[in-house]
Coordinates of C-alpha atoms and ligand atoms in Angstrom, one line a residue:
M1 CA -4.6 -2.3 -8.5
C2 CA -3.6 -3.0 -11.6
G3 CA -0.4 -1.6 -13.8
I4 CA 1.0 -0.8 -16.9
V5 CA 4.3 -0.1 -18.6
G6 CA 6.0 0.0 -21.7
Y7 CA 9.2 -0.2 -23.2
V8 CA 10.8 1.5 -27.2
G9 CA 14.6 1.2 -27.9
S10 CA 16.9 -1.7 -29.3
G11 CA 17.0 -4.3 -26.0
E12 CA 14.5 -6.9 -25.5
T13 CA 11.9 -5.5 -25.4
V14 CA 10.1 -8.7 -24.3
K15 CA 12.6 -9.8 -21.7
I16 CA 12.5 -6.2 -20.4
L17 CA 8.5 -5.8 -20.7
C18 CA 8.2 -8.7 -18.6
R19 CA 10.2 -8.1 -16.1
G20 CA 8.6 -4.7 -15.6
L21 CA 5.5 -6.3 -15.1
K22 CA 7.5 -8.7 -13.1
G23 CA 8.3 -5.0 -11.0
L24 CA 4.3 -4.1 -10.9
E25 CA 2.9 -7.9 -9.8
Y26 CA 2.5 -6.2 -6.5
R27 CA -0.9 -4.1 -8.7
G28 CA -2.6 -7.4 -9.3
Y29 CA -2.4 -10.4 -10.4
D30 CA -6.0 -11.6 -12.3
S31 CA -3.8 -11.0 -16.0
A32 CA -0.9 -9.7 -17.5
G33 CA -1.2 -9.7 -21.5
I34 CA 1.9 -7.4 -23.9
A35 CA 1.1 -5.8 -27.1
L36 CA 4.7 -5.8 -29.5
S37 CA 5.0 -3.5 -31.9
E38 CA 6.7 -6.1 -34.3
R39 CA 7.9 -5.9 -38.6
K40 CA 4.6 -8.1 -39.5
G41 CA 2.1 -5.5 -37.0
I42 CA 0.9 -6.0 -33.5
N43 CA 1.0 -9.3 -31.7
V44 CA -0.8 -9.5 -28.6
V45 CA 0.2 -12.0 -25.8
K46 CA -2.2 -12.2 -23.2
A47 CA -3.3 -15.4 -20.1
V48 CA -5.1 -14.6 -17.3
G49 CA -4.1 -15.0 -13.6
K50 CA -0.4 -14.6 -12.6
L51 CA 2.6 -12.9 -14.6
E52 CA 4.0 -17.0 -15.2
N53 CA 1.8 -17.8 -17.3
L54 CA 2.1 -15.1 -20.2
E55 CA 5.5 -15.2 -20.0
Q56 CA 4.5 -19.9 -20.1
K57 CA 2.5 -17.7 -22.8
L58 CA 5.4 -16.4 -24.6
S59 CA 8.7 -18.7 -23.9
G60 CA 10.0 -21.0 -27.1
Q61 CA 8.7 -18.3 -29.4
D62 CA 11.0 -14.7 -31.4
F63 CA 9.6 -11.1 -30.7
S64 CA 13.5 -10.8 -32.1
T65 CA 11.4 -7.5 -33.8
A66 CA 10.3 -5.9 -31.9
G67 CA 11.3 -2.8 -31.2
A68 CA 8.2 -1.3 -28.6
G69 CA 5.4 -2.5 -26.6
I70 CA 2.9 -2.3 -24.0
G71 CA 2.6 -4.6 -20.8
H72 CA -0.2 -5.1 -18.6
I73 CA -0.8 -7.0 -15.5
R74 CA -5.0 -6.6 -14.4
W75 CA -6.8 -6.2 -11.0
A76 CA -9.9 -6.8 -12.6
T77 CA -12.7 -3.9 -11.4
H78 CA -14.9 -4.2 -14.5
G79 CA -16.0 -7.5 -16.0
G80 CA -14.2 -10.0 -14.6
A81 CA -10.9 -12.5 -15.2
T82 CA -11.2 -13.3 -18.8
L83 CA -9.1 -13.8 -21.7
K84 CA -11.5 -11.1 -22.5
N85 CA -11.4 -8.8 -20.4
A86 CA -7.0 -9.2 -20.1
H87 CA -6.0 -5.9 -21.4
P88 CA -3.9 -5.4 -24.2
H89 CA -7.3 -3.9 -25.9
V90 CA -7.6 -3.9 -29.7
S91 CA -9.4 -1.6 -31.5
E92 CA -12.7 -2.6 -34.3
D93 CA -10.0 -1.6 -37.1
G94 CA -7.3 -3.5 -35.4
R95 CA -4.6 -0.5 -35.9
T96 CA -4.5 0.6 -32.5
V97 CA -3.6 -1.3 -28.7
L98 CA -4.2 0.2 -25.2
V99 CA -3.0 -0.6 -21.9
H100 CA -4.9 0.7 -18.3
N101 CA -5.0 1.4 -15.4
G102 CA -8.0 3.8 -13.1
I103 CA -11.8 3.7 -13.7
I104 CA -13.6 5.3 -16.5
E105 CA -16.1 6.8 -15.0
N106 CA -18.4 8.1 -18.3
Y107 CA -17.4 4.6 -19.7
K108 CA -21.4 4.2 -20.9
E109 CA -22.7 7.9 -21.9
L110 CA -18.4 7.1 -24.0
K111 CA -19.5 3.4 -25.9
Q112 CA -23.0 4.2 -26.2
N113 CA -21.8 7.1 -28.6
L114 CA -19.5 4.4 -30.1
Q115 CA -22.2 1.5 -30.7
N116 CA -24.5 3.8 -31.6
K117 CA -22.0 4.6 -34.8
G118 CA -21.9 0.9 -34.7
Y119 CA -18.5 0.5 -32.7
H120 CA -18.1 -3.9 -31.0
F121 CA -18.1 -4.5 -28.1
V122 CA -16.3 -7.4 -26.8
S123 CA -15.4 -7.5 -23.3
E124 CA -16.4 -6.1 -20.4
T125 CA -14.7 -3.9 -19.6
D126 CA -14.5 -0.4 -19.0
T127 CA -11.3 0.8 -20.7
E128 CA -12.3 -1.0 -23.9
V129 CA -13.9 2.4 -24.5
V130 CA -10.9 4.2 -24.7
V131 CA -9.3 2.8 -27.5
Q132 CA -12.8 3.2 -29.1
Q133 CA -12.9 6.9 -29.3
I134 CA -9.0 6.6 -30.0
E135 CA -10.1 4.6 -33.5
E136 CA -12.9 7.3 -33.5
E137 CA -10.5 10.2 -33.5
L138 CA -7.8 8.9 -35.6
K139 CA -10.5 9.1 -38.6
E140 CA -9.8 13.3 -38.0
A141 CA -6.4 13.6 -36.2
A142 CA -2.9 13.7 -37.6
S143 CA -1.4 11.5 -35.2
P144 CA -1.6 8.8 -32.1
T145 CA -0.9 12.3 -29.6
E146 CA -3.8 14.5 -30.9
A147 CA -6.5 11.4 -31.1
V148 CA -5.3 10.2 -28.2
L149 CA -5.3 14.0 -26.0
K150 CA -8.5 14.3 -28.1
T151 CA -10.1 11.7 -26.2
M152 CA -8.3 12.4 -22.4
N153 CA -10.7 15.7 -23.0
K154 CA -13.4 12.9 -23.4
L155 CA -12.4 10.9 -20.3
R156 CA -13.9 11.1 -16.5
G157 CA -12.0 8.7 -13.7
A158 CA -9.0 8.2 -13.2
F159 CA -7.0 6.4 -15.8
A160 CA -2.7 5.8 -16.6
L161 CA -2.7 5.4 -20.1
A162 CA -0.8 3.3 -23.1
V163 CA -1.4 3.2 -26.5
M164 CA 0.7 2.1 -29.9
N165 CA -0.8 2.3 -33.4
T166 CA 0.5 0.2 -36.2
D167 CA 1.4 3.9 -38.5
F168 CA 3.2 4.7 -35.3
P169 CA 5.5 2.0 -35.0
G170 CA 8.6 2.4 -32.3
K171 CA 6.4 5.2 -30.6
I172 CA 4.1 4.9 -27.6
V173 CA 2.5 7.8 -26.7
V174 CA 0.7 7.8 -22.5
A175 CA -1.1 9.7 -20.8
K176 CA -2.2 10.1 -16.8
R177 CA -5.2 11.1 -14.7
N178 CA -4.6 10.2 -11.4
A179 CA -3.4 7.5 -11.5
P180 CA 1.0 7.7 -11.5
L181 CA 3.1 7.4 -14.5
I182 CA 6.2 7.3 -14.4
I183 CA 8.2 7.8 -17.6
G184 CA 12.2 7.4 -17.4
Q185 CA 15.1 7.2 -20.0
G186 CA 17.8 5.1 -20.4
K187 CA 20.9 3.2 -22.6
N188 CA 18.8 1.6 -24.4
G189 CA 15.8 3.2 -24.7
N190 CA 13.0 4.7 -22.3
M191 CA 10.6 3.2 -20.4
A192 CA 7.2 4.3 -19.3
A193 CA 5.4 3.4 -16.1
S194 CA 2.4 2.6 -13.1
D195 CA 5.2 2.7 -10.5
L196 CA 9.9 3.5 -10.5
P197 CA 10.2 -1.0 -10.1
A198 CA 9.5 -1.7 -13.5
M199 CA 12.0 -0.2 -14.7
A200 CA 15.1 -1.0 -12.1
G201 CA 17.7 -2.0 -13.9
E202 CA 16.8 -0.1 -16.9
V203 CA 16.8 3.4 -17.0
E204 CA 19.4 6.3 -15.0
R205 CA 16.7 9.0 -15.1
V206 CA 12.7 9.8 -14.1
I207 CA 10.5 12.3 -14.6
Y208 CA 6.7 12.0 -13.4
L209 CA 4.5 13.0 -15.8
D210 CA 0.9 15.2 -14.0
D211 CA -2.7 14.8 -14.7
D212 CA -3.6 16.1 -18.3
E213 CA -0.1 15.9 -19.2
L214 CA 0.7 12.9 -22.3
A215 CA 3.9 12.1 -23.3
E216 CA 4.6 10.7 -27.2
I217 CA 8.3 7.6 -26.6
S218 CA 10.2 6.9 -28.6
E219 CA 13.4 5.6 -29.4
D220 CA 15.1 9.4 -28.7
E221 CA 13.0 11.4 -28.1
I222 CA 10.1 12.4 -25.5
K223 CA 7.7 14.8 -26.0
I224 CA 5.4 16.0 -23.2
V225 CA 2.9 17.6 -23.7
N226 CA -0.6 19.2 -22.1
A227 CA -4.2 19.1 -22.0
A228 CA -4.2 21.8 -24.8
G229 CA -1.5 20.2 -26.8
Q230 CA 0.7 23.0 -25.5
V231 CA 5.4 21.5 -25.3
V232 CA 5.1 21.2 -21.7
S233 CA 9.2 21.1 -21.1
K234 CA 10.4 18.5 -17.7
T235 CA 13.3 18.1 -16.0
F236 CA 15.1 15.0 -15.1
K237 CA 16.1 13.5 -11.5
P238 CA 18.8 10.5 -11.5
F239 CA 16.8 7.0 -10.5
N240 CA 19.1 4.2 -9.4
L241 CA 16.7 1.5 -8.3
A242 CA 19.0 -2.3 -7.8
P243 CA 17.2 -5.1 -9.1
E244 CA 19.1 -6.8 -6.1
M245 CA 16.4 -4.3 -4.1
L246 CA 13.1 -6.2 -5.2
S247 CA 15.1 -8.9 -4.0
K248 CA 14.5 -11.0 -1.2
R249 CA 18.0 -12.4 -0.3
G250 CA 17.1 -15.2 0.5
F251 CA 14.0 -15.2 3.0
A252 CA 11.6 -18.1 1.2
H253 CA 9.2 -15.0 0.6
F254 CA 9.8 -10.7 0.5
M255 CA 7.3 -10.9 3.7
L256 CA 9.4 -13.0 5.9
K257 CA 12.2 -10.8 4.6
E258 CA 10.2 -7.2 5.7
I259 CA 9.5 -8.2 9.1
N260 CA 13.1 -9.2 9.7
E261 CA 15.0 -5.4 8.3
Q262 CA 11.7 -4.1 10.6
P263 CA 14.3 -3.9 13.9
G264 CA 17.0 -2.4 10.9
I265 CA 14.0 0.3 9.8
V266 CA 13.7 1.9 13.7
R267 CA 17.0 2.2 14.1
R268 CA 17.0 3.9 11.1
M269 CA 14.4 6.0 12.2
L270 CA 15.4 6.9 15.3
Q271 CA 19.2 7.8 14.5
K272 CA 17.7 9.9 12.6
Y273 CA 14.6 12.1 14.2
L274 CA 16.3 11.4 17.7
S275 CA 19.3 12.7 19.8
E276 CA 20.4 13.5 23.4
K277 CA 18.4 17.5 22.2
G278 CA 14.5 15.5 22.2
V279 CA 13.3 15.3 18.7
Q280 CA 13.7 17.1 15.3
L281 CA 10.5 16.2 12.5
S282 CA 12.4 18.2 10.3
G283 CA 9.1 17.4 7.7
L284 CA 6.4 18.7 9.5
N285 CA 6.7 22.6 9.0
L286 CA 4.1 24.1 11.3
S287 CA 5.8 26.6 13.6
W288 CA 6.2 26.2 17.7
E289 CA 3.2 28.3 17.8
D290 CA 1.4 26.7 15.3
I291 CA 1.8 23.7 17.0
R292 CA 1.0 25.0 20.6
N293 CA -2.8 26.3 19.2
L294 CA -3.3 22.9 17.6
T295 CA -7.0 22.1 18.9
K296 CA -7.1 18.5 17.3
I297 CA -5.1 16.2 14.7
E298 CA -8.0 13.7 12.7
V299 CA -5.7 10.9 10.6
A300 CA -7.4 9.4 7.7
A301 CA -5.4 6.3 6.2
C302 CA -6.3 3.1 5.4
G303 CA -6.0 -1.4 6.3
T304 CA -3.2 -1.1 8.1
S305 CA -1.5 1.8 7.3
L306 CA -5.8 3.1 10.0
H307 CA -4.8 0.2 11.7
A308 CA -0.6 2.4 12.6
A309 CA -2.6 5.1 13.1
T310 CA -5.7 3.8 15.8
A311 CA -2.4 2.9 17.1
G312 CA -1.3 7.1 17.2
K313 CA -4.0 8.5 18.6
Y314 CA -3.1 5.8 21.9
L315 CA 0.3 7.7 21.4
I316 CA -1.2 11.1 20.9
E317 CA -3.1 11.6 23.6
D318 CA -1.0 10.2 25.5
L319 CA 2.0 11.8 25.4
A320 CA 0.9 15.5 24.1
G321 CA -2.6 15.7 25.0
I322 CA -4.0 17.1 21.9
T323 CA -7.8 14.7 21.0
V324 CA -6.8 12.7 18.0
E325 CA -10.2 11.7 15.7
V326 CA -8.5 7.6 13.2
E327 CA -11.7 7.7 10.3
P328 CA -11.0 5.2 7.4
A329 CA -10.2 7.7 4.3
S330 CA -13.3 6.2 3.3
E331 CA -15.7 7.6 5.1
Y332 CA -13.5 10.4 6.7
I333 CA -14.0 11.3 3.1
Y334 CA -18.4 11.9 3.4
R335 CA -18.5 13.4 5.9
K336 CA -18.7 17.1 7.3
H337 CA -15.5 18.8 8.9
P338 CA -16.3 21.5 10.1
E339 CA -13.2 23.0 12.2
S340 CA -10.2 22.8 9.8
R341 CA -8.5 26.3 11.8
N342 CA -6.0 24.6 14.5
V343 CA -6.6 21.2 13.2
L344 CA -3.4 18.7 11.3
V345 CA -5.0 16.3 9.2
I346 CA -2.6 12.8 8.7
G347 CA -2.6 10.8 5.5
V348 CA -1.0 8.2 5.9
S349 CA -0.2 4.9 3.2
Q350 CA 2.4 3.3 2.4
S351 CA 2.1 3.9 -1.3
G352 CA 0.7 6.7 -0.9
E353 CA -1.3 6.0 -4.0
T354 CA -4.4 5.0 -1.5
A355 CA -8.0 7.3 -3.8
D356 CA -9.5 7.6 -0.9
T357 CA -6.1 8.3 1.8
I358 CA -5.3 11.0 -1.1
T359 CA -9.0 12.7 -1.6
A360 CA -8.8 12.8 2.2
V361 CA -6.1 14.6 2.3
R362 CA -7.1 17.0 -1.0
Q363 CA -10.4 18.1 0.8
A364 CA -8.6 18.4 3.7
K365 CA -6.4 20.9 1.9
E366 CA -9.1 22.5 0.0
R367 CA -10.7 23.5 3.8
G368 CA -7.8 25.1 4.2
A369 CA -6.1 22.5 7.2
H370 CA -3.1 22.0 7.3
V371 CA -1.5 18.2 6.1
L372 CA 0.5 16.1 6.7
A373 CA 1.5 13.0 4.3
V374 CA 3.1 9.8 6.5
T375 CA 4.1 7.9 3.2
N376 CA 6.1 4.8 2.2
R377 CA 7.1 6.1 -1.1
E378 CA 8.1 10.8 -1.5
D379 CA 8.0 10.1 -5.0
S380 CA 3.9 9.7 -4.7
S381 CA 1.0 11.0 -5.1
I382 CA 0.1 12.3 -1.8
V383 CA 3.3 14.0 -1.3
R384 CA 1.3 16.3 -4.2
Y385 CA -1.4 17.4 -1.6
A386 CA 0.7 18.2 1.5
D387 CA 2.3 20.5 3.3
S388 CA 4.5 18.7 5.0
V389 CA 5.7 15.6 4.5
I390 CA 7.3 12.3 6.5
G391 CA 8.7 9.9 4.7
L392 CA 8.1 6.7 6.8
E393 CA 12.7 4.7 4.7
A394 CA 11.1 0.6 5.3
G395 CA 12.4 0.1 1.6
I396 CA 10.6 -0.3 -0.7
E397 CA 7.8 -3.2 0.3
V398 CA 7.1 -5.7 -2.2
S399 CA 4.9 -8.1 -0.5
V400 CA 0.9 -7.2 -0.8
A401 CA 0.8 -7.8 3.4
A402 CA 2.1 -5.1 4.6
T403 CA 4.7 -5.7 7.5
K404 CA 7.7 -3.2 8.1
S405 CA 5.8 -0.3 7.0
Y406 CA 3.6 -0.5 9.2
T407 CA 6.2 -0.8 12.0
A408 CA 7.3 2.4 10.3
Q409 CA 4.3 4.2 10.2
L410 CA 4.6 3.2 14.6
A411 CA 7.6 5.1 14.7
V412 CA 6.5 8.1 12.9
F413 CA 3.7 8.0 15.5
Y414 CA 6.2 8.0 18.3
L415 CA 8.0 10.7 17.2
L416 CA 5.4 12.6 15.9
A417 CA 3.9 12.2 19.8
L418 CA 7.1 13.1 21.0
Y419 CA 7.6 16.0 19.8
L420 CA 4.9 17.6 20.0
A421 CA 4.7 16.6 23.6
Q422 CA 8.3 18.3 24.1
E423 CA 7.1 22.1 22.0
R424 CA 3.8 22.0 23.4
Q425 CA 5.8 20.9 26.6
A426 CA 2.7 18.4 27.7
L427 CA 5.1 15.6 29.7
D428 CA 8.0 17.2 31.9
E429 CA 11.8 16.0 31.1
D430 CA 12.3 13.5 32.8
C431 CA 9.0 11.6 31.1
L432 CA 10.2 12.6 27.3
R433 CA 13.6 10.9 28.6
Q434 CA 12.7 8.2 29.6
T435 CA 10.6 7.4 26.8
E436 CA 12.8 8.3 24.7
Q437 CA 15.6 6.3 26.5
A438 CA 12.8 3.1 26.1
L439 CA 12.8 3.7 22.8
Q440 CA 15.9 3.4 21.7
A441 CA 15.6 -0.5 23.6
V442 CA 12.9 -1.0 21.1
P443 CA 15.4 -2.4 18.1
S444 CA 17.1 -4.5 20.5
Q445 CA 14.4 -5.7 21.7
M446 CA 12.9 -6.8 17.9
E447 CA 15.8 -8.6 17.1
E448 CA 15.6 -10.8 19.7
I449 CA 12.0 -11.3 19.1
L450 CA 13.2 -12.5 15.3
A451 CA 15.8 -14.9 17.3
N452 CA 13.0 -16.3 18.8
A453 CA 11.0 -17.8 15.4
A454 CA 11.0 -20.8 15.7
V455 CA 8.4 -20.5 18.8
V456 CA 6.1 -19.1 16.8
R457 CA 6.5 -21.2 14.1
R458 CA 5.0 -23.9 16.4
C459 CA 2.7 -22.3 18.0
A460 CA 1.3 -21.5 13.9
E461 CA 1.9 -25.7 14.0
K462 CA -1.4 -27.1 16.0
Y463 CA -3.5 -23.7 15.4
Q464 CA -3.5 -23.9 12.1
D465 CA -6.8 -27.0 11.6
A466 CA -8.7 -23.8 13.0
R467 CA -10.7 -21.6 10.9
D468 CA -11.9 -19.0 13.1
F469 CA -9.0 -16.3 15.2
I470 CA -10.1 -13.7 17.9
Y471 CA -7.5 -11.1 19.2
V472 CA -7.8 -9.6 22.1
A473 CA -6.3 -6.4 23.6
R474 CA -6.8 -3.5 26.0
G475 CA -6.0 0.2 25.3
V476 CA -2.7 1.0 22.4
N477 CA -2.7 -2.7 22.4
I478 CA -6.2 -3.0 20.2
A479 CA -4.4 -2.1 17.3
T480 CA -2.1 -4.7 17.1
A481 CA -5.2 -7.1 18.2
M482 CA -7.3 -5.8 14.4
E483 CA -3.7 -5.8 12.4
G484 CA -3.3 -9.5 13.6
A485 CA -6.6 -9.9 13.1
L486 CA -6.0 -8.1 9.2
K487 CA -2.5 -10.3 8.6
L488 CA -4.6 -13.8 9.4
K489 CA -7.3 -12.8 7.2
E490 CA -5.4 -11.8 4.4
I491 CA -3.2 -14.2 3.9
S492 CA -4.2 -17.2 5.4
Y493 CA -7.4 -16.9 4.6
I494 CA -8.8 -17.5 8.0
N495 CA -11.1 -15.6 9.4
A496 CA -10.5 -13.4 12.0
S497 CA -11.6 -10.3 13.9
G498 CA -9.3 -8.1 17.0
Y499 CA -12.1 -6.4 19.4
P500 CA -11.1 -4.8 22.0
A501 CA -11.2 -7.4 24.7
G502 CA -13.9 -6.0 26.7
E503 CA -16.7 -5.9 24.3
L504 CA -15.6 -10.1 24.1
K505 CA -19.3 -10.3 26.2
H506 CA -21.3 -7.6 23.8
G507 CA -21.4 -10.5 21.4
P508 CA -18.3 -11.6 20.4
I509 CA -18.4 -14.4 23.3
A510 CA -21.3 -16.8 21.7
L511 CA -18.3 -18.1 19.0
L512 CA -16.9 -18.8 21.9
D513 CA -16.1 -22.8 21.7
E514 CA -13.8 -25.2 21.7
K515 CA -12.0 -25.1 18.8
M516 CA -12.5 -20.6 18.5
P517 CA -8.0 -19.9 19.4
V518 CA -8.8 -16.4 22.0
L519 CA -5.4 -14.6 21.8
S520 CA -4.6 -12.1 24.2
I521 CA -2.5 -9.7 24.1
L522 CA -1.1 -8.4 27.9
M523 CA 1.0 -6.6 28.4
P524 CA 1.9 -5.9 32.3
G525 CA 1.9 -2.5 34.9
S526 CA -0.5 -1.9 32.2
Q527 CA -4.0 -0.1 33.9
N528 CA -5.8 -2.6 32.5
Y529 CA -3.6 -5.9 33.0
D530 CA -6.5 -7.8 35.1
K531 CA -9.2 -6.7 33.3
L532 CA -7.7 -8.7 30.8
L533 CA -7.0 -11.0 32.4
S534 CA -10.3 -11.5 34.1
N535 CA -12.0 -10.8 30.3
S536 CA -9.6 -14.2 29.0
Q537 CA -10.0 -16.6 32.2
E538 CA -14.3 -15.6 30.3
A539 CA -13.6 -16.3 27.3
K540 CA -11.4 -19.9 29.3
A541 CA -14.2 -20.6 30.8
R542 CA -16.3 -21.3 27.7
Q543 CA -13.2 -23.7 26.6
A544 CA -12.3 -21.5 23.2
R545 CA -8.6 -22.7 23.0
M546 CA -6.6 -20.1 24.5
I547 CA -2.7 -17.7 23.1
A548 CA -0.9 -15.0 24.9
V549 CA 1.5 -12.8 24.1
T550 CA 3.4 -11.0 27.2
S551 CA 6.6 -9.9 28.4
S552 CA 4.4 -10.6 31.7
A553 CA 7.4 -14.1 33.4
D554 CA 4.5 -14.6 35.8
R555 CA 3.6 -18.1 35.9
Q556 CA -0.1 -18.1 36.8
L557 CA -0.8 -17.5 33.3
E558 CA 0.2 -20.6 32.4
N559 CA -2.8 -22.4 34.0
L560 CA -5.0 -20.2 31.9
F561 CA -2.6 -19.7 28.6
D562 CA -1.7 -23.2 26.5
D563 CA 0.5 -21.7 25.1
I564 CA 2.4 -18.5 25.8
I565 CA 4.9 -16.0 23.2
R566 CA 7.0 -14.1 25.6
V567 CA 8.3 -10.7 24.1
P568 CA 11.0 -8.7 26.0
Q569 CA 9.0 -6.0 28.4
V570 CA 8.6 -2.7 27.4
P571 CA 6.7 0.3 28.8
E572 CA 3.1 -0.4 27.3
L573 CA 3.0 2.8 25.1
L574 CA 6.3 1.3 23.4
S575 CA 4.4 -2.3 23.7
P576 CA 2.9 -2.5 19.9
L577 CA 6.9 -2.8 18.0
T578 CA 7.4 -5.0 20.0
A579 CA 3.8 -7.3 20.5
N580 CA 3.1 -6.9 16.0
I581 CA 6.0 -8.9 15.4
P582 CA 5.2 -12.5 16.9
L583 CA 1.3 -11.4 15.5
Q584 CA 3.3 -10.9 11.5
L585 CA 5.6 -14.1 12.2
L586 CA 1.9 -16.6 13.0
A587 CA -0.2 -14.8 10.0
Y588 CA 3.1 -15.6 8.0
Y589 CA 4.1 -19.6 9.5
M590 CA -0.2 -20.3 8.9
A591 CA 0.1 -19.2 5.4
E592 CA 3.1 -21.1 4.2
K593 CA 2.1 -24.7 6.3
L594 CA -1.3 -24.1 4.2
G595 CA 0.2 -23.6 1.4
R596 CA -1.7 -19.9 0.1
D597 CA 0.8 -17.7 -2.0
V598 CA 1.9 -15.3 1.0
D599 CA 3.5 -12.5 -0.5
K600 CA 0.0 -12.7 -3.5
P601 CA -3.1 -13.3 -1.4
R602 CA -5.3 -14.0 -3.5
N603 CA -7.9 -10.8 -4.6
L604 CA -5.5 -8.3 -3.2
A605 CA -3.5 -5.5 -4.9
K606 CA -0.9 -3.5 -2.5
S607 CA -2.0 -0.3 -4.2
V608 CA -6.0 0.5 -4.2
T609 CA -5.8 3.1 -6.5
V610 CA -9.7 3.0 -7.2
E611 CA -12.9 4.2 -4.7
Ligands
M6R701 O1 -0.5 1.9 0.5 P1 -1.3 2.6 2.3 O2 -0.4 2.7 3.5 O3 -2.6 3.9 1.4 O4 -2.7 0.9 1.8 C1 -3.9 0.7 2.7 C2 -4.1 -0.9 2.9 O5 -4.9 -0.8 0.8 C3 -3.5 -1.3 2.6 O6 -2.8 -1.4 4.2 C4 -3.7 -3.0 3.3 O7 -4.8 -2.8 3.9 C5 -2.6 -4.2 3.1 N1 -2.8 -5.4 2.1 C6 -2.3 -4.3 5.0 O8 -1.5 -5.9 4.5

């Protein structure tokens, strides 16, 4: 949801900024732009669309005198994806430039005030008001830092800002509230960015700005002040994200690489948390008594994380016997939650920066609930509101479509469900040990599925003409069906829905004809297996094109389904971990066949930092 970067130093400023923006590309690709502090003054270059368009504009030009610069990658909120709305924005007198991530909620009233003073606006963005306000404050302020501070105190909403001014060459001022901003110190200069990948290979130490803090960054000094203008002292942490960590390692796309990383991630998590003595969840700061007294678990999440939580509900209720309510964070935050005593609230977020999920956990913390954050980024904003944190340990996920983080979130829910069951003595020892053993076998079974990816690729070839898709399942795999449908929609732009199979006849069945593929996730041994078979028969009777993902060896299925994707047999409760992989691959191959931009699907951003 927009990303910003800034650099001051003796390195190649344009290259460093462009590499920085590349590391932030997952945050949006509606436009990209940079502003450079050069000997002749400030130079702004921007382009609509992906970063490569900006790089093309920059190529062949001489920027050797640029000792500082700021850059932006945009996911449009206020105003379309046009050149005039692209950042950096420039003040009316041309002396100040600014890039911004976030939304300024009171931009209309600030704009009106500035217009009354004679300022003219050229863009439709909320951002432009900030750069004009800084220009206004500079009439009285002694430095851009003071002007940014005064401006910041007038803003409502979320922002991470980077500002340069022609009268203060070689300096960048950055500020933040409710949007991430990290400052990095390197051998050849200092940086600021919305996220760590922007600084990979460039800096060795980092610090995180807190809300309403400002930093003045020059080549050899980083000065941080708070909203009252007092100097704040912070300790740098070592940072060593090698640029290779962000490479595709020979895969055609990050998505395919990340799908293939899944067995290793689950194996690592099991090694860390599961031993012969059972599950030890070091990140969960609840006493045995707290766990025994839990009356309910509430989970707030969005998108793929919401689907992982949906599976988590089945797991925890089934294994630990605790009621779990799962809700989109965007709804959870606008509803009353009368109980908070003995309630565990879980916020699930790969990025840890999703605005709705952060609001949900912040509210829960204010109500006095114990908050657990499940996130892939233990340095992210969600952690600030959490009493307990469990990391996904999936490594940086670059592809906008979440795959390995979903599997890692599922793994956390298995571990959590087993841990709660063990602490509450909700399951007998044998049953616990059997489930744990079956879980230990899953990584190898996932590898088997990946080794048979060709079956799924052939299926994708066959169904690439479909304009709609329906995924059905029962029980815990309803989450798998919904996640499979989301994956297909977001990267191939094919309309897809995931339904509980029993719901098919209550409406969606009207959509079925010989053009509609219906994919059933059928796990033998489940109490609903026969019912799901009947639902599939009903779809077949309407001439739908029938696909099954199953571990069943039952040859009868060949009469019912046109295509069968087989996965290894696991207990039904564990099958979301295996059944999901063919669905990720199906979405991937369909998108690839249709020539879609797999890693950067249109209109999406990986980190949704606005409500
Ligand atoms: O970072 P989060 O897990 O909070 O993100 C939530 C959703 O925005 C995210 O899962 C989104 O749905 C992905 N594009 C799914 O692939």
